[in-house]
Coordinates of C-alpha atoms and ligand atoms in Angstrom, one line a residue:
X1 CA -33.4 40.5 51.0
X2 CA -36.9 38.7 50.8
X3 CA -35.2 35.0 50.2
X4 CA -32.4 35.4 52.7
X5 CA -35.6 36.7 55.3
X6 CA -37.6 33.6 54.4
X7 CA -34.6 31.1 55.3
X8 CA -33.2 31.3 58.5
X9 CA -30.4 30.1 59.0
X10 CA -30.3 30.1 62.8
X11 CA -32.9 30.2 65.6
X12 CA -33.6 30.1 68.9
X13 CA -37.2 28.9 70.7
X14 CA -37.8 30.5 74.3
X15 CA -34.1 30.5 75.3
X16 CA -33.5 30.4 78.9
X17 CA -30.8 30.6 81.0
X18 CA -30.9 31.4 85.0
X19 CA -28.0 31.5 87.1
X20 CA -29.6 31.2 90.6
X21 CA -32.1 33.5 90.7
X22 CA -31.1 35.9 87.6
X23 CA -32.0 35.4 84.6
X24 CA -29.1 36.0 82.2
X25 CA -31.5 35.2 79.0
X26 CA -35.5 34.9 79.2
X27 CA -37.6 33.7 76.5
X28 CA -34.9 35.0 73.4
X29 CA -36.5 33.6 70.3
X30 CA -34.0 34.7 67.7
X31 CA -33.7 34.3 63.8
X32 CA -31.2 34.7 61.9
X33 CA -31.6 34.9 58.1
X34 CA -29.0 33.2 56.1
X35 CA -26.7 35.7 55.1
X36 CA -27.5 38.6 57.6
X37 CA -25.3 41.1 59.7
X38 CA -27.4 40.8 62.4
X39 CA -25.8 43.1 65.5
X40 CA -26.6 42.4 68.8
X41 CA -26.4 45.1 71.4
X42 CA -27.8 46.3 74.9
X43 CA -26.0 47.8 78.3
X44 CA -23.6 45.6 80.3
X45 CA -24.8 42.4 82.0
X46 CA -28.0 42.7 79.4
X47 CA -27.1 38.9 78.9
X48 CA -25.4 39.2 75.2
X49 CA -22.2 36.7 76.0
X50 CA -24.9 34.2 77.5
X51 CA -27.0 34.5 74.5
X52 CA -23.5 33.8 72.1
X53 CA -22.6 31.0 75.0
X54 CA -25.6 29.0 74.8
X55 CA -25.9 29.2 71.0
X56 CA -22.3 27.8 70.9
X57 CA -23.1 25.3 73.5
X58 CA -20.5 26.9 75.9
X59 CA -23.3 27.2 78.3
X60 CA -26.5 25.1 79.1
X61 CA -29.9 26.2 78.8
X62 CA -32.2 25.9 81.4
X63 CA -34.9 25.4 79.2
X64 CA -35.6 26.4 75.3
X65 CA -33.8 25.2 71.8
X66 CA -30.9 26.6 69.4
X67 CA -31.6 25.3 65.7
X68 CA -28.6 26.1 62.6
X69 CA -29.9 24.7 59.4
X70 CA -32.8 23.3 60.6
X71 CA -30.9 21.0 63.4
X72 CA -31.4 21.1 66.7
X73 CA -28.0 22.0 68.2
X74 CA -28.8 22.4 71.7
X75 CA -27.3 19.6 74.3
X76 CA -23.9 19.4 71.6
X77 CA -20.9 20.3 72.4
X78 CA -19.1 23.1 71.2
X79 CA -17.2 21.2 68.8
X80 CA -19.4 19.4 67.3
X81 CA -21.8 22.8 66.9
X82 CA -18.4 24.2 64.7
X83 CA -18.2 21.3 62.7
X84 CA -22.1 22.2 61.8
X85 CA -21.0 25.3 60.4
X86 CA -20.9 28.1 63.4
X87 CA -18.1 29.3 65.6
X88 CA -17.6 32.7 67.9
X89 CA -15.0 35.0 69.2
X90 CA -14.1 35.8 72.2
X91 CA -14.7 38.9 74.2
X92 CA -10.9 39.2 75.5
X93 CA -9.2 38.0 72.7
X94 CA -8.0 34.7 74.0
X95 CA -4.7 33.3 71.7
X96 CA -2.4 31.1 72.9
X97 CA 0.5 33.7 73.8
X98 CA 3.3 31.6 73.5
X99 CA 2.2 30.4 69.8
X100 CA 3.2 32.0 66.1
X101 CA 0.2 33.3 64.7
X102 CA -0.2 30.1 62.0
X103 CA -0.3 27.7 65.1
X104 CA -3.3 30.0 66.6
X105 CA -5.0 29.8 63.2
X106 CA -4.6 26.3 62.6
X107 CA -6.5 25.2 66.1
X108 CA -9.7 26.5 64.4
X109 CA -9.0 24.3 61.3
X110 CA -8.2 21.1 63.3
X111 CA -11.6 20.6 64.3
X112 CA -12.1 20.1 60.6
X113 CA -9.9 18.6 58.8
X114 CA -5.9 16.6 59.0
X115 CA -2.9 19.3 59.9
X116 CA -1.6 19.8 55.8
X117 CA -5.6 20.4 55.4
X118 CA -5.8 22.9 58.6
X119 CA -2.5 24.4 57.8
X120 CA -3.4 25.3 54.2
X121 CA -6.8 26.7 55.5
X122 CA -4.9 28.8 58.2
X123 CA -2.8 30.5 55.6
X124 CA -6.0 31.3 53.3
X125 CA -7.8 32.3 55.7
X126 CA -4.7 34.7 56.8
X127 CA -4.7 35.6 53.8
X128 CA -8.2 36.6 53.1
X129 CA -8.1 38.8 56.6
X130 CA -4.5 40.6 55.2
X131 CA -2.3 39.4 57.4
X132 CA -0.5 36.1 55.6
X133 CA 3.0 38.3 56.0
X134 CA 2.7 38.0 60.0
X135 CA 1.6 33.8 60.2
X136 CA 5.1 33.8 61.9
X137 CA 4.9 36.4 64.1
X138 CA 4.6 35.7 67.9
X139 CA 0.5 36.1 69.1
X140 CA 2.1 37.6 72.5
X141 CA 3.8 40.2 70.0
X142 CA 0.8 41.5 68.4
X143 CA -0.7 44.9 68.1
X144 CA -4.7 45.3 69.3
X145 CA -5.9 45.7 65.3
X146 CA -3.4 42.1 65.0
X147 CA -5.2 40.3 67.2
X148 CA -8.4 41.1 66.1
X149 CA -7.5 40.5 62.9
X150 CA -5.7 37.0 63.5
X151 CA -9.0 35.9 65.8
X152 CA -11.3 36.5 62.9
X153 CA -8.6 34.2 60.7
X154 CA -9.0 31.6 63.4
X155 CA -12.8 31.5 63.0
X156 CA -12.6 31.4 59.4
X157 CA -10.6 28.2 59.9
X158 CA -13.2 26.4 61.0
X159 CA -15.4 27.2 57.9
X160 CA -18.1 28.8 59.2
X161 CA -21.8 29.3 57.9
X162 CA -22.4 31.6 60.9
X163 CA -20.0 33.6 62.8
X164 CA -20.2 35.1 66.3
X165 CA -18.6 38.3 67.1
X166 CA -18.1 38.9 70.6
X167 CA -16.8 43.2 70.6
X168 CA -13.6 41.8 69.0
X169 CA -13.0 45.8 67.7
X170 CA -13.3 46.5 71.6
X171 CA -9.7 48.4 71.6
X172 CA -9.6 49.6 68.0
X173 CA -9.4 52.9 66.9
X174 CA -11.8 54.1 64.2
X175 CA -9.6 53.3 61.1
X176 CA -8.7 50.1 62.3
X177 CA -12.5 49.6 62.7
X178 CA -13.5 50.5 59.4
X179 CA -10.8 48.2 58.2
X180 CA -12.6 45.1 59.8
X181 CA -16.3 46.2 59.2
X182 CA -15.4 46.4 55.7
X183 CA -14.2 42.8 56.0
X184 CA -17.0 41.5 57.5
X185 CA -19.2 42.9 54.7
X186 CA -16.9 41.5 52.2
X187 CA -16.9 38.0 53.8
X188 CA -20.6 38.4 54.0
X189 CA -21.1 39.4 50.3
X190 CA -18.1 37.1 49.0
X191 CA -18.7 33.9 51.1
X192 CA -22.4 34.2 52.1
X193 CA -21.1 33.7 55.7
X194 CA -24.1 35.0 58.4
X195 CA -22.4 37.4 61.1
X196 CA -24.3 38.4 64.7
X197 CA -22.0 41.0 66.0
X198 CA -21.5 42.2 69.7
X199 CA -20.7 45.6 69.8
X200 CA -20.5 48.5 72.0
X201 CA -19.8 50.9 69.7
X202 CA -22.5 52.4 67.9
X203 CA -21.2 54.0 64.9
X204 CA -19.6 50.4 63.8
X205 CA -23.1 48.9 64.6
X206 CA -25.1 51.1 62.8
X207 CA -23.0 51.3 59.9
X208 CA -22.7 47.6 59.6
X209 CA -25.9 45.4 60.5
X210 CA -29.2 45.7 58.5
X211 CA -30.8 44.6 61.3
X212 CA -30.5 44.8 65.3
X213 CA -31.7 43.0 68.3
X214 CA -31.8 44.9 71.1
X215 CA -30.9 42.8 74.8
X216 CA -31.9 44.4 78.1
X217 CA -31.9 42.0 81.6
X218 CA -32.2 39.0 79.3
X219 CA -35.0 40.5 77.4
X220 CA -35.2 41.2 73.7
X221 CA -36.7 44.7 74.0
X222 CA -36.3 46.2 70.1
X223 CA -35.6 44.8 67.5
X224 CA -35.4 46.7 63.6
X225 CA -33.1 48.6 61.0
X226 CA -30.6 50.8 62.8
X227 CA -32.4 53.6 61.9
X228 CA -35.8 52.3 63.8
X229 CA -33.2 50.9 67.0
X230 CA -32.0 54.5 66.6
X231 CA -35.4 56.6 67.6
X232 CA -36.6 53.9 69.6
X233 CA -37.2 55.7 73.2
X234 CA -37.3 52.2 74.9
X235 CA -33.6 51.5 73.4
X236 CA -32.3 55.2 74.3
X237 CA -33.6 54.9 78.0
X238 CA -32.4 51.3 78.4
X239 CA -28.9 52.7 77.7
X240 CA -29.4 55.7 79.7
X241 CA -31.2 54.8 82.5
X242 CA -34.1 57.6 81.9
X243 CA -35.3 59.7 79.2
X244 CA -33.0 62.0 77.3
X245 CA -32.9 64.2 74.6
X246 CA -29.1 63.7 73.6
X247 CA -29.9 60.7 71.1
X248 CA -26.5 58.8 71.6
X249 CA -26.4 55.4 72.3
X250 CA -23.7 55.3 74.6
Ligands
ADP301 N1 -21.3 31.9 84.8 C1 -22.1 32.8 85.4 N2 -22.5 32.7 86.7 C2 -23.4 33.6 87.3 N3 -23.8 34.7 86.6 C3 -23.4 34.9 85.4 C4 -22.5 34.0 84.7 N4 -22.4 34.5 83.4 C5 -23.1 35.6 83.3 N5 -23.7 35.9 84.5 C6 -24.6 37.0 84.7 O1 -25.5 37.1 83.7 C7 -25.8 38.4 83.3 C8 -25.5 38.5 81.8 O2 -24.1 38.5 81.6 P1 -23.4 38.6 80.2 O3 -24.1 37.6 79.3 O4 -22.0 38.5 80.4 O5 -23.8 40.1 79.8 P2 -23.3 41.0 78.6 O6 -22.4 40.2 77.7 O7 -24.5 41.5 77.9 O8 -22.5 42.1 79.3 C9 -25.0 39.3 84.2 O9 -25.8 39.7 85.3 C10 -23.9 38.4 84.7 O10 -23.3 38.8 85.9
MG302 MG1 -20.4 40.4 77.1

């Protein structure tokens, strides 16, 4: 733990980004230690997609700096940021419908490397998320726990260092949950890749990230071990609205 603290992988100095007169992210100085399952959470509109947009370079800041591996990233483009080593999800899953599910992977390894190169990555990285047996399955044909599944795949494509989970176990039910927080952490522990997770629900947050950031209009409000974001009062009554006694999260 104490190495992978003192070498952050990722970071963020006062991050800003206004639209108009709201500020969607104010000040955010993140870091991320190499290796981390960092979770990112906080009520709707609390500026978490922003955050994952202008680390990506998806979305411009108006003023502050995203470093991976010591490089300043922000001002690229959001291919040249994956080629450095970091890609996200998408909130709505967002395949190409009309594509097999090898042709969806295989975008994310085209960034990278020539089409026998991405197309042997897409089926290894199929392979490492389970689901090798459906590369020629239809993406509009898929099941909810599918196309999670087949979006992580296409991440893992690109070869990341860090990957950006935008609440890709959104529709899941709680087995098909476990199935992916368990491949996260195996990812993690096999492939040393960093994670910062979106998430709604609680349970998968809590039992997955070691540490959590806490988001509320922009702000970083908390930040600790899930069990410290758990009693925090601020946390409970930025979900809530005021105080309350029931002690859940959502
Ligand atoms: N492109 C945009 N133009 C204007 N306002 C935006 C845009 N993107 C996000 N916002 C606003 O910024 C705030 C944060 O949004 P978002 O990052 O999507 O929050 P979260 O992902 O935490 O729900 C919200 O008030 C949202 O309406
Ligand atoms: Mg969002």
């Amino acid at each position: 733990m104490s190495t992978r603290e003192s070498h952050p992988i990722l970071w963020t100095e006062s991050l800003t980004r206004k639209f108009g007169g709201l500020t969607a992210v104010g000040d955010v100085n993140l870091s991320v230690s190499s290796g981390e399952l960092l979770g990112l959470i906080g009520p709707n509109g609390a500026g978490k997609t922003t955050l994952f947009n202008l680390l990506m370079g998806l979305t411009t800041p108006t003023s502050g700096e995203v470093y991976l591996e010591g490089k300043k990233i922000s001002g690229l483009k959001p291919h040249q940021i994956c080629r450095l080593g970091m890609v996200k999800t998408f909130q709505n899953v967002a395949l190409f419908p009309e594509m097999s599910v090898l042709e969806n992977v295989l975008t994310g390894g085209l960034l990278r490397a020539s089409v026998e190169e991405a197309t042997a990555l897409a089926k290894d990285s199929l392979a490492k998320v389970g689901m090798l047996e459906i590369a020629n399955k239809k993406a509009a044909d898929l099941t909810f726990p599918e196309k999670a599944l087949v979006e992580m795949a296409r991440a893992l494509c690109t070869k990341p260092k860090v990957v950006l989970l935008d609440e890709v176990m959104a529709a899941l039910n709680e087995t098909e949950m476990d199935h992916i927080l368990r491949l996260i952490k195996t990812l993690r522990d096999q492939e040393g890749i960093t994670f910062i997770v979106i998430e709604h629900h609680m349970r998968a947050i809590m039992n997955l990230c070691e540490r959590i950031v806490v988001l509320s209009f922009g702000q970083v409000i908390a930040e600790g071990t899930p069990l410290e974001i758990g009693a925090n009062p601020e946390v409970i009554s930025a979900y809530l609205g005021t105080d309350t006694t029931s002690g859940d999260l959502h």
